[in-house]
PDB file of C-alpha atoms (C1' of nucleotides) in Angstrom:
ATOM      1  CA  MET N   1       1.151  51.764   5.060  1.00  0.00           C
ATOM      2  CA  PHE N   2       5.027  53.180   4.224  1.00  0.00           C
ATOM      3  CA  SER N   3       7.565  51.562   4.102  1.00  0.00           C
ATOM      4  CA  ASN N   4      10.859  52.163   6.049  1.00  0.00           C
ATOM      5  CA  ASN N   5      12.987  51.224   2.603  1.00  0.00           C
ATOM      6  CA  ASN N   6      14.583  54.645   2.565  1.00  0.00           C
ATOM      7  CA  SER N   7      16.889  53.789  -0.537  1.00  0.00           C
ATOM      8  CA  VAL N   8      13.596  53.344  -2.550  1.00  0.00           C
ATOM      9  CA  PHE N   9      12.178  56.162  -2.133  1.00  0.00           C
ATOM     10  CA  SER N  10      15.481  57.899  -1.673  1.00  0.00           C
ATOM     11  CA  GLN N  11      15.919  56.766  -5.427  1.00  0.00           C
ATOM     12  CA  LEU N  12      12.122  57.111  -6.013  1.00  0.00           C
ATOM     13  CA  SER N  13      12.413  60.406  -4.807  1.00  0.00           C
ATOM     14  CA  ALA N  14      15.334  61.371  -6.676  1.00  0.00           C
ATOM     15  CA  CYS N  15      13.406  60.338 -10.139  1.00  0.00           C
ATOM     16  CA  LEU N  16      11.087  62.382  -9.165  1.00  0.00           C
ATOM     17  CA  HIS N  17      13.431  65.325  -8.607  1.00  0.00           C
ATOM     18  CA  GLN N  18      14.988  64.900 -12.010  1.00  0.00           C
ATOM     19  CA  GLU N  19      12.131  66.321 -13.580  1.00  0.00           C
ATOM     20  CA  SER N  20      10.287  69.310 -13.601  1.00  0.00           C
ATOM     21  CA  VAL N  21       6.204  68.413 -11.748  1.00  0.00           C
ATOM     22  CA  GLN N  22       5.515  69.983  -9.589  1.00  0.00           C
ATOM     23  CA  LEU N  23       6.389  67.677  -6.334  1.00  0.00           C
ATOM     24  CA  THR N  24       9.554  68.635  -5.300  1.00  0.00           C
ATOM     25  CA  LEU N  25      11.447  65.970  -3.016  1.00  0.00           C
ATOM     26  CA  THR N  26      14.271  65.485  -1.779  1.00  0.00           C
ATOM     27  CA  THR N  27      13.591  62.626   0.668  1.00  0.00           C
ATOM     28  CA  SER N  28      11.959  59.875   1.171  1.00  0.00           C
ATOM     29  CA  GLU N  29      10.034  62.030   4.435  1.00  0.00           C
ATOM     30  CA  ASP N  30       9.522  64.491   1.761  1.00  0.00           C
ATOM     31  CA  LEU N  31       7.721  62.718  -0.888  1.00  0.00           C
ATOM     32  CA  ILE N  32       4.697  61.008   2.065  1.00  0.00           C
ATOM     33  CA  GLU N  33       4.709  64.399   3.538  1.00  0.00           C
ATOM     34  CA  GLN N  34       3.762  66.084  -0.422  1.00  0.00           C
ATOM     35  CA  ILE N  35       1.978  63.135  -1.803  1.00  0.00           C
ATOM     36  CA  VAL N  36       0.117  63.360   1.094  1.00  0.00           C
ATOM     37  CA  ARG N  37      -0.746  66.867   1.172  1.00  0.00           C
ATOM     38  CA  ILE N  38      -1.432  67.036  -2.054  1.00  0.00           C
ATOM     39  CA  ALA N  39      -3.980  63.478  -2.107  1.00  0.00           C
ATOM     40  CA  PRO N  40      -4.300  63.230   1.899  1.00  0.00           C
ATOM     41  CA  ASP N  41      -5.727  60.126   1.266  1.00  0.00           C
ATOM     42  CA  MET N  42      -3.531  58.499  -1.081  1.00  0.00           C
ATOM     43  CA  ILE N  43      -1.024  55.615  -0.250  1.00  0.00           C
ATOM     44  CA  PHE N  44       1.982  54.708  -1.124  1.00  0.00           C
ATOM     45  CA  VAL N  45       3.062  51.240  -0.893  1.00  0.00           C
ATOM     46  CA  ASP N  46       6.555  49.667  -1.568  1.00  0.00           C
ATOM     47  CA  SER N  47       5.738  45.835  -2.401  1.00  0.00           C
ATOM     48  CA  THR N  48       9.917  44.985  -3.319  1.00  0.00           C
ATOM     49  CA  LEU N  49       9.649  43.470   0.128  1.00  0.00           C
ATOM     50  CA  GLY N  50       6.832  40.940  -0.874  1.00  0.00           C
ATOM     51  CA  LYS N  51       4.720  42.099   1.556  1.00  0.00           C
ATOM     52  CA  ILE N  52       1.864  42.568  -1.203  1.00  0.00           C
ATOM     53  CA  HIS N  53      -0.546  41.325   0.783  1.00  0.00           C
ATOM     54  CA  HIS N  54      -0.412  44.904   3.270  1.00  0.00           C
ATOM     55  CA  ILE N  55      -2.523  46.209  -0.183  1.00  0.00           C
ATOM     56  CA  ARG N  56      -5.407  44.363   0.577  1.00  0.00           C
ATOM     57  CA  GLU N  57      -5.465  45.610   3.882  1.00  0.00           C
ATOM     58  CA  THR N  58      -4.686  48.893   3.240  1.00  0.00           C
ATOM     59  CA  CYS N  59      -7.717  48.463   0.957  1.00  0.00           C
ATOM     60  CA  LEU N  60      -9.766  47.431   2.931  1.00  0.00           C
ATOM     61  CA  LEU N  61      -9.353  49.807   5.223  1.00  0.00           C
ATOM     62  CA  LEU N  62      -9.456  52.513   3.300  1.00  0.00           C
ATOM     63  CA  GLN N  63     -12.746  51.247   2.271  1.00  0.00           C
ATOM     64  CA  LYS N  64     -14.193  50.998   5.775  1.00  0.00           C
ATOM     65  CA  GLN N  65     -13.123  54.475   6.439  1.00  0.00           C
ATOM     66  CA  MET N  66     -14.566  55.853   3.397  1.00  0.00           C
ATOM     67  CA  ASN N  67     -18.104  55.009   5.121  1.00  0.00           C
ATOM     68  CA  GLY N  68     -20.727  56.714   2.762  1.00  0.00           C
ATOM     69  CA  ARG N  69     -18.393  58.429   0.745  1.00  0.00           C
ATOM     70  CA  HIS N  70     -18.888  57.725  -3.002  1.00  0.00           C
ATOM     71  CA  ILE N  71     -14.897  56.484  -4.268  1.00  0.00           C
ATOM     72  CA  ALA N  72     -14.411  54.220  -6.600  1.00  0.00           C
ATOM     73  CA  LEU N  73     -10.434  52.804  -5.800  1.00  0.00           C
ATOM     74  CA  PRO N  74      -8.669  53.035  -2.638  1.00  0.00           C
ATOM     75  CA  PRO N  75      -6.014  55.478  -3.702  1.00  0.00           C
ATOM     76  CA  VAL N  76      -3.179  53.717  -3.429  1.00  0.00           C
ATOM     77  CA  LEU N  77      -0.065  53.640  -5.733  1.00  0.00           C
ATOM     78  CA  SER N  78       2.397  50.401  -6.067  1.00  0.00           C
ATOM     79  CA  ILE N  79       6.181  49.934  -6.175  1.00  0.00           C
ATOM     80  CA  ILE N  80       7.397  46.286  -7.783  1.00  0.00           C
ATOM     81  CA  GLU N  81       9.994  44.795  -8.881  1.00  0.00           C
ATOM     82  CA  GLY N  82      10.263  45.650 -12.875  1.00  0.00           C
ATOM     83  CA  ASN N  83      10.395  42.049 -13.899  1.00  0.00           C
ATOM     84  CA  SER N  84       8.335  40.445 -11.355  1.00  0.00           C
ATOM     85  CA  GLY N  85       5.064  40.026 -12.667  1.00  0.00           C
ATOM     86  CA  GLN N  86       3.695  41.638  -9.450  1.00  0.00           C
ATOM     87  CA  ARG N  87       1.630  44.203 -11.594  1.00  0.00           C
ATOM     88  CA  GLY N  88      -1.490  41.805 -11.740  1.00  0.00           C
ATOM     89  CA  GLU N  89      -1.952  40.869  -8.609  1.00  0.00           C
ATOM     90  CA  VAL N  90      -1.142  44.273  -6.815  1.00  0.00           C
ATOM     91  CA  LEU N  91      -4.478  45.596  -9.054  1.00  0.00           C
ATOM     92  CA  ASN N  92      -6.668  43.121  -8.272  1.00  0.00           C
ATOM     93  CA  ASP N  93      -5.826  43.901  -4.471  1.00  0.00           C
ATOM     94  CA  GLY N  94      -6.995  47.190  -4.822  1.00  0.00           C
ATOM     95  CA  ALA N  95      -4.433  49.288  -6.006  1.00  0.00           C
ATOM     96  CA  ILE N  96      -4.931  51.595  -8.506  1.00  0.00           C
ATOM     97  CA  ASP N  97      -1.699  51.659 -10.189  1.00  0.00           C
ATOM     98  CA  CYS N  98       1.818  50.952  -9.553  1.00  0.00           C
ATOM     99  CA  VAL N  99       5.528  51.927 -10.399  1.00  0.00           C
ATOM    100  CA  ASN N 100       8.196  49.466 -11.910  1.00  0.00           C
ATOM    101  CA  TYR N 101      11.698  49.169 -10.074  1.00  0.00           C
ATOM    102  CA  PRO N 102      14.421  50.448 -11.083  1.00  0.00           C
ATOM    103  CA  PHE N 103      12.557  53.972 -11.678  1.00  0.00           C
ATOM    104  CA  ASN N 104      12.268  54.725 -14.766  1.00  0.00           C
ATOM    105  CA  PRO N 105      12.020  58.923 -14.055  1.00  0.00           C
ATOM    106  CA  ARG N 106       9.166  60.064 -16.966  1.00  0.00           C
ATOM    107  CA  GLU N 107       7.440  56.494 -15.664  1.00  0.00           C
ATOM    108  CA  VAL N 108       7.245  58.032 -12.395  1.00  0.00           C
ATOM    109  CA  ILE N 109       5.798  61.327 -13.210  1.00  0.00           C
ATOM    110  CA  MET N 110       3.584  59.934 -15.519  1.00  0.00           C
ATOM    111  CA  ARG N 111       2.337  57.355 -12.684  1.00  0.00           C
ATOM    112  CA  VAL N 112       1.822  59.854  -9.851  1.00  0.00           C
ATOM    113  CA  GLU N 113      -0.381  62.299 -12.297  1.00  0.00           C
ATOM    114  CA  TYR N 114      -2.035  59.476 -12.582  1.00  0.00           C
ATOM    115  CA  THR N 115      -2.886  58.087  -9.042  1.00  0.00           C
ATOM    116  CA  LEU N 116      -3.301  62.066  -8.099  1.00  0.00           C
ATOM    117  CA  LEU N 117      -5.911  62.565 -11.358  1.00  0.00           C
ATOM    118  CA  ILE N 118      -7.642  59.439 -10.279  1.00  0.00           C
ATOM    119  CA  VAL N 119      -8.032  60.376  -6.747  1.00  0.00           C
ATOM    120  CA  ALA N 120      -8.583  64.394  -6.951  1.00  0.00           C
ATOM    121  CA  ALA N 121     -12.163  62.571  -9.904  1.00  0.00           C
ATOM    122  CA  CYS N 122     -12.516  60.299  -7.261  1.00  0.00           C
ATOM    123  CA  GLN N 123     -12.997  62.842  -4.585  1.00  0.00           C
ATOM    124  CA  GLN N 124     -15.036  65.098  -6.758  1.00  0.00           C
ATOM    125  CA  GLY N 125     -17.694  61.861  -6.999  1.00  0.00           C
ATOM    126  CA  ILE N 126     -16.557  61.438 -10.186  1.00  0.00           C
ATOM    127  CA  ALA N 127     -16.095  57.135 -10.652  1.00  0.00           C
ATOM    128  CA  PRO N 128     -13.616  56.003 -13.718  1.00  0.00           C
ATOM    129  CA  GLU N 129     -13.888  52.812 -14.745  1.00  0.00           C
ATOM    130  CA  ARG N 130     -10.880  50.387 -13.183  1.00  0.00           C
ATOM    131  CA  VAL N 131      -8.589  51.104 -15.814  1.00  0.00           C
ATOM    132  CA  SER N 132      -4.948  51.667 -15.023  1.00  0.00           C
ATOM    133  CA  ALA N 133      -2.746  53.807 -16.488  1.00  0.00           C
ATOM    134  CA  PRO N 134      -0.398  52.391 -19.952  1.00  0.00           C
ATOM    135  CA  LEU N 135       2.279  49.642 -19.329  1.00  0.00           C
ATOM    136  CA  TYR N 136       5.221  51.465 -19.406  1.00  0.00           C
ATOM    137  CA  TYR N 137       8.706  49.884 -19.479  1.00  0.00           C
ATOM    138  CA  GLY N 138      10.209  49.637 -16.538  1.00  0.00           C
ATOM    139  CA  GLY N 139      14.493  49.942 -18.041  1.00  0.00           C
ATOM    140  CA  ALA N 140      14.831  46.610 -16.244  1.00  0.00           C
ATOM    141  CA  ASP N 141      15.705  44.662 -19.376  1.00  0.00           C
ATOM    142  CA  ARG N 142      17.179  45.808 -22.181  1.00  0.00           C
ATOM    143  CA  SER N 143      16.849  43.154 -24.733  1.00  0.00           C
ATOM    144  CA  LYS N 144      16.149  43.790 -27.782  1.00  0.00           C
ATOM    145  CA  TYR N 145      12.435  43.924 -27.974  1.00  0.00           C
ATOM    146  CA  ASN N 146      11.620  45.846 -24.650  1.00  0.00           C
ATOM    147  CA  TYR N 147      14.765  48.739 -26.400  1.00  0.00           C
ATOM    148  CA  LEU N 148      12.985  48.922 -29.267  1.00  0.00           C
ATOM    149  CA  ALA N 149       9.118  49.528 -27.494  1.00  0.00           C
ATOM    150  CA  SER N 150      11.161  51.979 -25.458  1.00  0.00           C
ATOM    151  CA  GLN N 151      12.344  54.154 -27.826  1.00  0.00           C
ATOM    152  CA  THR N 152       9.050  53.578 -29.645  1.00  0.00           C
ATOM    153  CA  ALA N 153       6.628  54.750 -26.286  1.00  0.00           C
ATOM    154  CA  ASP N 154       9.534  57.895 -25.886  1.00  0.00           C
ATOM    155  CA  TYR N 155       9.014  59.029 -29.074  1.00  0.00           C
ATOM    156  CA  LEU N 156       5.167  58.806 -28.620  1.00  0.00           C
ATOM    157  CA  GLU N 157       5.303  60.299 -25.337  1.00  0.00           C
ATOM    158  CA  LYS N 158       6.992  63.179 -27.266  1.00  0.00           C
ATOM    159  CA  ASN N 159       4.577  63.885 -29.919  1.00  0.00           C
ATOM    160  CA  LEU N 160       1.033  63.111 -28.162  1.00  0.00           C
ATOM    161  CA  ALA N 161      -0.693  65.111 -30.775  1.00  0.00           C
ATOM    162  CA  SER N 162       1.562  63.220 -34.210  1.00  0.00           C
ATOM    163  CA  HIS N 163      -0.691  61.511 -36.766  1.00  0.00           C
ATOM    164  CA  MET N 164       1.834  58.717 -37.912  1.00  0.00           C
ATOM    165  CA  THR N 165       1.264  55.255 -39.538  1.00  0.00           C
ATOM    166  CA  LEU N 166       2.648  52.151 -38.284  1.00  0.00           C
ATOM    167  CA  ALA N 167       4.654  51.874 -40.524  1.00  0.00           C
ATOM    168  CA  GLN N 168       5.937  54.844 -40.234  1.00  0.00           C
ATOM    169  CA  LEU N 169       6.551  54.871 -36.944  1.00  0.00           C
ATOM    170  CA  ALA N 170       7.430  51.619 -37.831  1.00  0.00           C
ATOM    171  CA  GLN N 171      10.093  53.471 -39.901  1.00  0.00           C
ATOM    172  CA  ARG N 172      11.361  56.158 -37.545  1.00  0.00           C
ATOM    173  CA  VAL N 173      12.632  53.514 -35.176  1.00  0.00           C
ATOM    174  CA  ASN N 174      14.221  51.593 -38.164  1.00  0.00           C
ATOM    175  CA  SER N 175      11.539  48.501 -37.691  1.00  0.00           C
ATOM    176  CA  ASN N 176       8.584  46.971 -39.313  1.00  0.00           C
ATOM    177  CA  ARG N 177       5.349  47.009 -38.198  1.00  0.00           C
ATOM    178  CA  ASN N 178       4.650  43.637 -37.849  1.00  0.00           C
ATOM    179  CA  SER N 179       7.614  43.483 -35.577  1.00  0.00           C
ATOM    180  CA  LEU N 180       7.459  47.270 -33.919  1.00  0.00           C
ATOM    181  CA  SER N 181       3.770  46.165 -32.920  1.00  0.00           C
ATOM    182  CA  GLU N 182       4.944  42.366 -31.692  1.00  0.00           C
ATOM    183  CA  ALA N 183       7.575  44.046 -29.328  1.00  0.00           C
ATOM    184  CA  PHE N 184       5.075  46.516 -28.476  1.00  0.00           C
ATOM    185  CA  LYS N 185       2.851  44.275 -27.290  1.00  0.00           C
ATOM    186  CA  GLN N 186       5.246  42.257 -25.462  1.00  0.00           C
ATOM    187  CA  ALA N 187       7.130  45.048 -23.518  1.00  0.00           C
ATOM    188  CA  PHE N 188       4.053  46.862 -22.499  1.00  0.00           C
ATOM    189  CA  GLY N 189       1.201  43.840 -22.858  1.00  0.00           C
ATOM    190  CA  CYS N 190      -1.192  46.437 -25.127  1.00  0.00           C
ATOM    191  CA  THR N 191      -0.973  47.336 -28.096  1.00  0.00           C
ATOM    192  CA  ILE N 192       0.654  50.543 -29.328  1.00  0.00           C
ATOM    193  CA  PHE N 193      -3.139  52.496 -30.299  1.00  0.00           C
ATOM    194  CA  GLN N 194      -4.366  51.188 -27.182  1.00  0.00           C
ATOM    195  CA  TRP N 195      -1.673  52.157 -25.103  1.00  0.00           C
ATOM    196  CA  LEU N 196      -2.004  55.933 -26.840  1.00  0.00           C
ATOM    197  CA  TYR N 197      -5.556  56.141 -26.242  1.00  0.00           C
ATOM    198  CA  HIS N 198      -5.010  56.239 -22.720  1.00  0.00           C
ATOM    199  CA  ARG N 199      -1.788  58.820 -22.651  1.00  0.00           C
ATOM    200  CA  ARG N 200      -3.720  60.496 -24.471  1.00  0.00           C
ATOM    201  CA  MET N 201      -7.115  60.784 -22.231  1.00  0.00           C
ATOM    202  CA  GLU N 202      -4.471  61.302 -19.355  1.00  0.00           C
ATOM    203  CA  LYS N 203      -3.122  64.059 -20.448  1.00  0.00           C
ATOM    204  CA  ALA N 204      -6.542  65.116 -21.853  1.00  0.00           C
ATOM    205  CA  ALA N 205      -7.833  64.870 -18.229  1.00  0.00           C
ATOM    206  CA  GLU N 206      -5.026  67.136 -16.768  1.00  0.00           C
ATOM    207  CA  TYR N 207      -5.443  69.860 -19.234  1.00  0.00           C
ATOM    208  CA  LEU N 208      -8.896  69.843 -18.234  1.00  0.00           C
ATOM    209  CA  SER N 209      -8.358  69.810 -14.732  1.00  0.00           C
ATOM    210  CA  ARG N 210      -5.218  71.889 -14.374  1.00  0.00           C
ATOM    211  CA  THR N 211      -6.080  74.630 -17.035  1.00  0.00           C
ATOM    212  CA  HIS N 212      -8.727  77.011 -18.421  1.00  0.00           C
ATOM    213  CA  LEU N 213      -8.674  75.201 -21.966  1.00  0.00           C
ATOM    214  CA  ASP N 214     -11.703  74.826 -24.434  1.00  0.00           C
ATOM    215  CA  VAL N 215     -12.663  71.070 -25.427  1.00  0.00           C
ATOM    216  CA  GLN N 216     -11.706  71.711 -28.819  1.00  0.00           C
ATOM    217  CA  GLN N 217      -8.071  73.075 -27.317  1.00  0.00           C
ATOM    218  CA  VAL N 218      -7.893  69.936 -25.482  1.00  0.00           C
ATOM    219  CA  ALA N 219      -9.233  67.715 -28.268  1.00  0.00           C
ATOM    220  CA  TYR N 220      -6.254  69.188 -30.647  1.00  0.00           C
ATOM    221  CA  ARG N 221      -3.668  69.432 -28.257  1.00  0.00           C
ATOM    222  CA  VAL N 222      -3.557  65.572 -27.409  1.00  0.00           C
ATOM    223  CA  GLY N 223      -3.909  64.612 -31.246  1.00  0.00           C
ATOM    224  CA  TYR N 224      -7.934  65.095 -32.264  1.00  0.00           C
ATOM    225  CA  ILE N 225      -8.583  67.108 -35.407  1.00  0.00           C
ATOM    226  CA  ASP N 226     -12.413  66.279 -34.082  1.00  0.00           C
ATOM    227  CA  ALA N 227     -14.185  67.420 -31.098  1.00  0.00           C
ATOM    228  CA  ASN N 228     -16.559  65.195 -31.101  1.00  0.00           C
ATOM    229  CA  ASN N 229     -14.076  62.547 -31.607  1.00  0.00           C
ATOM    230  CA  PHE N 230     -12.450  63.687 -29.147  1.00  0.00           C
ATOM    231  CA  SER N 231     -15.430  63.716 -26.914  1.00  0.00           C
ATOM    232  CA  THR N 232     -16.950  60.591 -27.785  1.00  0.00           C
ATOM    233  CA  ALA N 233     -13.505  58.566 -27.148  1.00  0.00           C
ATOM    234  CA  PHE N 234     -12.859  60.547 -23.364  1.00  0.00           C
ATOM    235  CA  LYS N 235     -16.387  59.498 -22.168  1.00  0.00           C
ATOM    236  CA  LYS N 236     -15.758  55.778 -23.180  1.00  0.00           C
ATOM    237  CA  ASN N 237     -12.296  56.385 -20.916  1.00  0.00           C
ATOM    238  CA  SER N 238     -13.674  57.911 -18.085  1.00  0.00           C
ATOM    239  CA  THR N 239     -18.024  57.381 -18.413  1.00  0.00           C
ATOM    240  CA  VAL N 240     -18.694  60.963 -18.441  1.00  0.00           C
ATOM    241  CA  HIS N 241     -18.309  63.704 -21.339  1.00  0.00           C
ATOM    242  CA  PRO N 242     -14.995  66.341 -21.166  1.00  0.00           C
ATOM    243  CA  VAL N 243     -17.376  69.198 -20.533  1.00  0.00           C
ATOM    244  CA  TYR N 244     -18.863  67.589 -17.312  1.00  0.00           C
ATOM    245  CA  PHE N 245     -15.940  66.103 -16.368  1.00  0.00           C
ATOM    246  CA  VAL N 246     -14.873  70.082 -16.061  1.00  0.00           C
ATOM    247  CA  CYS N 247     -17.916  70.682 -14.372  1.00  0.00           C
ATOM    248  CA  LYS N 248     -17.315  68.119 -12.053  1.00  0.00           C
ATOM    249  CA  MET N 249     -13.933  69.568 -11.361  1.00  0.00           C
ATOM    250  CA  LYS N 250     -14.453  72.894 -10.798  1.00  0.00           C
ATOM    251  CA  ASN N 251     -17.635  72.358  -9.918  1.00  0.00           C
ATOM    252  CA  PRO N 252     -18.727  69.987  -7.068  1.00  0.00           C
ATOM    253  CA  ASP N 253     -21.207  70.629  -5.371  1.00  0.00           C
ATOM    254  CA  ARG N 254     -23.012  71.977  -8.542  1.00  0.00           C
ATOM    255  CA  ILE N 255     -23.804  68.184  -9.656  1.00  0.00           C
ATOM    256  CA  GLU N 256     -25.222  65.470  -7.324  1.00  0.00           C
ATOM    257  CA  ALA N 257     -25.200  62.419  -9.601  1.00  0.00           C
ATOM    258  CA  VAL N 258     -23.364  61.229 -12.294  1.00  0.00           C
ATOM    259  CA  ASN N 259     -25.810  59.679 -14.647  1.00  0.00           C
ATOM    260  CA  CYS N 260     -28.895  62.638 -14.032  1.00  0.00           C
ATOM    261  CA  PRO N 261     -30.855  62.259 -16.576  1.00  0.00           C
ATOM    262  CA  ASP N 262     -31.555  65.641 -17.587  1.00  0.00           C
ATOM    263  CA  ILE N 263     -27.349  66.198 -17.575  1.00  0.00           C
ATOM    264  CA  HIS N 264     -27.332  68.513 -20.474  1.00  0.00           C
ATOM    265  CA  LYS N 265     -29.552  71.276 -18.415  1.00  0.00           C
ATOM    266  CA  LYS N 266     -27.356  70.862 -15.392  1.00  0.00           C
ATOM    267  CA  LEU N 267     -23.935  70.874 -16.921  1.00  0.00           C
ATOM    268  CA  ARG N 268     -24.642  74.204 -18.672  1.00  0.00           C
ATOM    269  CA  SER N 269     -26.035  75.783 -15.619  1.00  0.00           C
ATOM    270  CA  CYS N 270     -22.782  74.409 -14.255  1.00  0.00           C
ATOM    271  CA  VAL N 271     -20.724  75.192 -16.875  1.00  0.00           C
ATOM    272  CA  ALA N 272     -22.017  79.321 -16.788  1.00  0.00           C
ATOM    273  CA  PHE N 273     -21.211  79.724 -13.128  1.00  0.00           C
ATOM    274  CA  SER N 274     -17.265  78.825 -13.282  1.00  0.00           C
TER     275      SER N 274
ATOM    276  C1'  DC A   1     -32.924  81.995 -34.624  1.00  0.00           C
ATOM    277  C1'  DA A   2     -28.067  81.312 -34.083  1.00  0.00           C
ATOM    278  C1'  DG A   3     -24.271  79.456 -32.280  1.00  0.00           C
ATOM    279  C1'  DT A   4     -22.517  75.631 -29.430  1.00  0.00           C
ATOM    280  C1'  DT A   5     -21.963  70.911 -27.553  1.00  0.00           C
ATOM    281  C1'  DC A   6     -22.797  65.900 -27.109  1.00  0.00           C
ATOM    282  C1'  DT A   7     -24.886  61.573 -29.847  1.00  0.00           C
ATOM    283  C1'  DT A   8     -25.233  58.366 -33.724  1.00  0.00           C
ATOM    284  C1'  DT A   9     -24.270  56.010 -37.742  1.00  0.00           C
ATOM    285  C1'  DA A  10     -21.859  55.086 -42.057  1.00  0.00           C
ATOM    286  C1'  DG A  11     -17.917  54.034 -45.033  1.00  0.00           C
ATOM    287  C1'  DG A  12     -13.390  53.815 -45.216  1.00  0.00           C
ATOM    288  C1'  DA A  13      -8.878  53.206 -43.729  1.00  0.00           C
ATOM    289  C1'  DA A  14      -4.992  51.305 -41.290  1.00  0.00           C
ATOM    290  C1'  DA A  15      -3.684  47.771 -37.162  1.00  0.00           C
ATOM    291  C1'  DG A  16      -4.449  43.556 -35.172  1.00  0.00           C
ATOM    292  C1'  DC A  17      -4.016  38.279 -35.740  1.00  0.00           C
ATOM    293  C1'  DT A  18      -2.158  34.495 -38.221  1.00  0.00           C
ATOM    294  C1'  DG A  19      -0.203  31.297 -41.161  1.00  0.00           C
ATOM    295  C1'  DC A  20       3.686  30.915 -43.513  1.00  0.00           C
TER     296       DC A  20
ATOM    297  C1'  DG R   1       9.704  39.083 -42.524  1.00  0.00           C
ATOM    298  C1'  DC R   2       5.425  39.047 -45.588  1.00  0.00           C
ATOM    299  C1'  DA R   3       0.298  38.426 -47.164  1.00  0.00           C
ATOM    300  C1'  DG R   4      -4.471  37.593 -46.658  1.00  0.00           C
ATOM    301  C1'  DC R   5      -8.180  38.518 -43.746  1.00  0.00           C
ATOM    302  C1'  DT R   6     -10.934  40.563 -39.454  1.00  0.00           C
ATOM    303  C1'  DT R   7     -11.532  43.602 -36.379  1.00  0.00           C
ATOM    304  C1'  DT R   8     -11.509  48.181 -34.544  1.00  0.00           C
ATOM    305  C1'  DC R   9     -10.773  52.834 -35.106  1.00  0.00           C
ATOM    306  C1'  DC R  10     -11.313  57.779 -37.243  1.00  0.00           C
ATOM    307  C1'  DT R  11     -13.705  60.616 -39.830  1.00  0.00           C
ATOM    308  C1'  DA R  12     -17.499  62.882 -41.288  1.00  0.00           C
ATOM    309  C1'  DA R  13     -21.999  64.170 -41.102  1.00  0.00           C
ATOM    310  C1'  DA R  14     -26.528  64.738 -39.770  1.00  0.00           C
ATOM    311  C1'  DG R  15     -29.251  65.543 -36.090  1.00  0.00           C
ATOM    312  C1'  DA R  16     -30.691  66.925 -31.381  1.00  0.00           C
ATOM    313  C1'  DA R  17     -30.867  69.006 -27.115  1.00  0.00           C
ATOM    314  C1'  DC R  18     -30.296  73.274 -25.240  1.00  0.00           C
ATOM    315  C1'  DT R  19     -28.354  78.530 -24.281  1.00  0.00           C
ATOM    316  C1'  DG R  20     -28.621  83.356 -25.138  1.00  0.00           C
TER     317       DG R  20
END
DNA sequence: CAGTTCTTTAGGAAAGCTGC
DNA sequence: GCAGCTTTCCTAAAGAACTG
């Protein structure tokens, strides 16, 4: 299933190696080995060689192999050419997400982590909505608009919890409200606040699954003043409430069904055991 | 009964869209 | 790049459900 294009994987490994991330990689073999170890069902497909149809075949095969297990998405992360327009195609074929080539280290980290998170959620029986990670500037086209958008994304990435209006944000990157909004949409295919919302939800899911922070603390860390609103936003994104998500991630045997009628009772008994 | 967490709703602020 | 209208989303508050 994996590409034999070692130069691509070596560069990907190098990107992962550049940042402090749980995956420590030196070669393409390491990359594959470690991803397989962490998420054994995850498939890494290189689509830069034009063999996109492999993803569809991979997904069909995986669905057969799942046989009886509830899994919403075949855990496939695809590598695509930055400006090739393959994104929609590979996502429609069943890939969870894709990494743009040439690689942007931050994008690679973000997308691998996001894919692993989705895999973990699926393995715990939580079936998130089919929402890909926010589009991320791949670094291939340094046009004025893309530069402005990537500069803004970098700033937002470092300040997920900050509260800024579009006008303030535009001022910070030496632009204006309309130009920035337009540039961001052209570069990422979504509005600034849609992008920000998805990044916040991904970060929140990460905090909830990897730390012992409570809902309020997580809400605050990803930029929500009110935990109630955070809970609403989280449910909109992942179909389950934060407490249920934590419960399901940490105590998968405690709850049988996602949409059980007496959810509160089950939730509390579950949390009490965690 | 107090405390916690989630749900629902209304109002207002801010962002998005569109035409110029 | 600006202005005006439309849409979206956040906040705050009240209440429900549940636990200890």
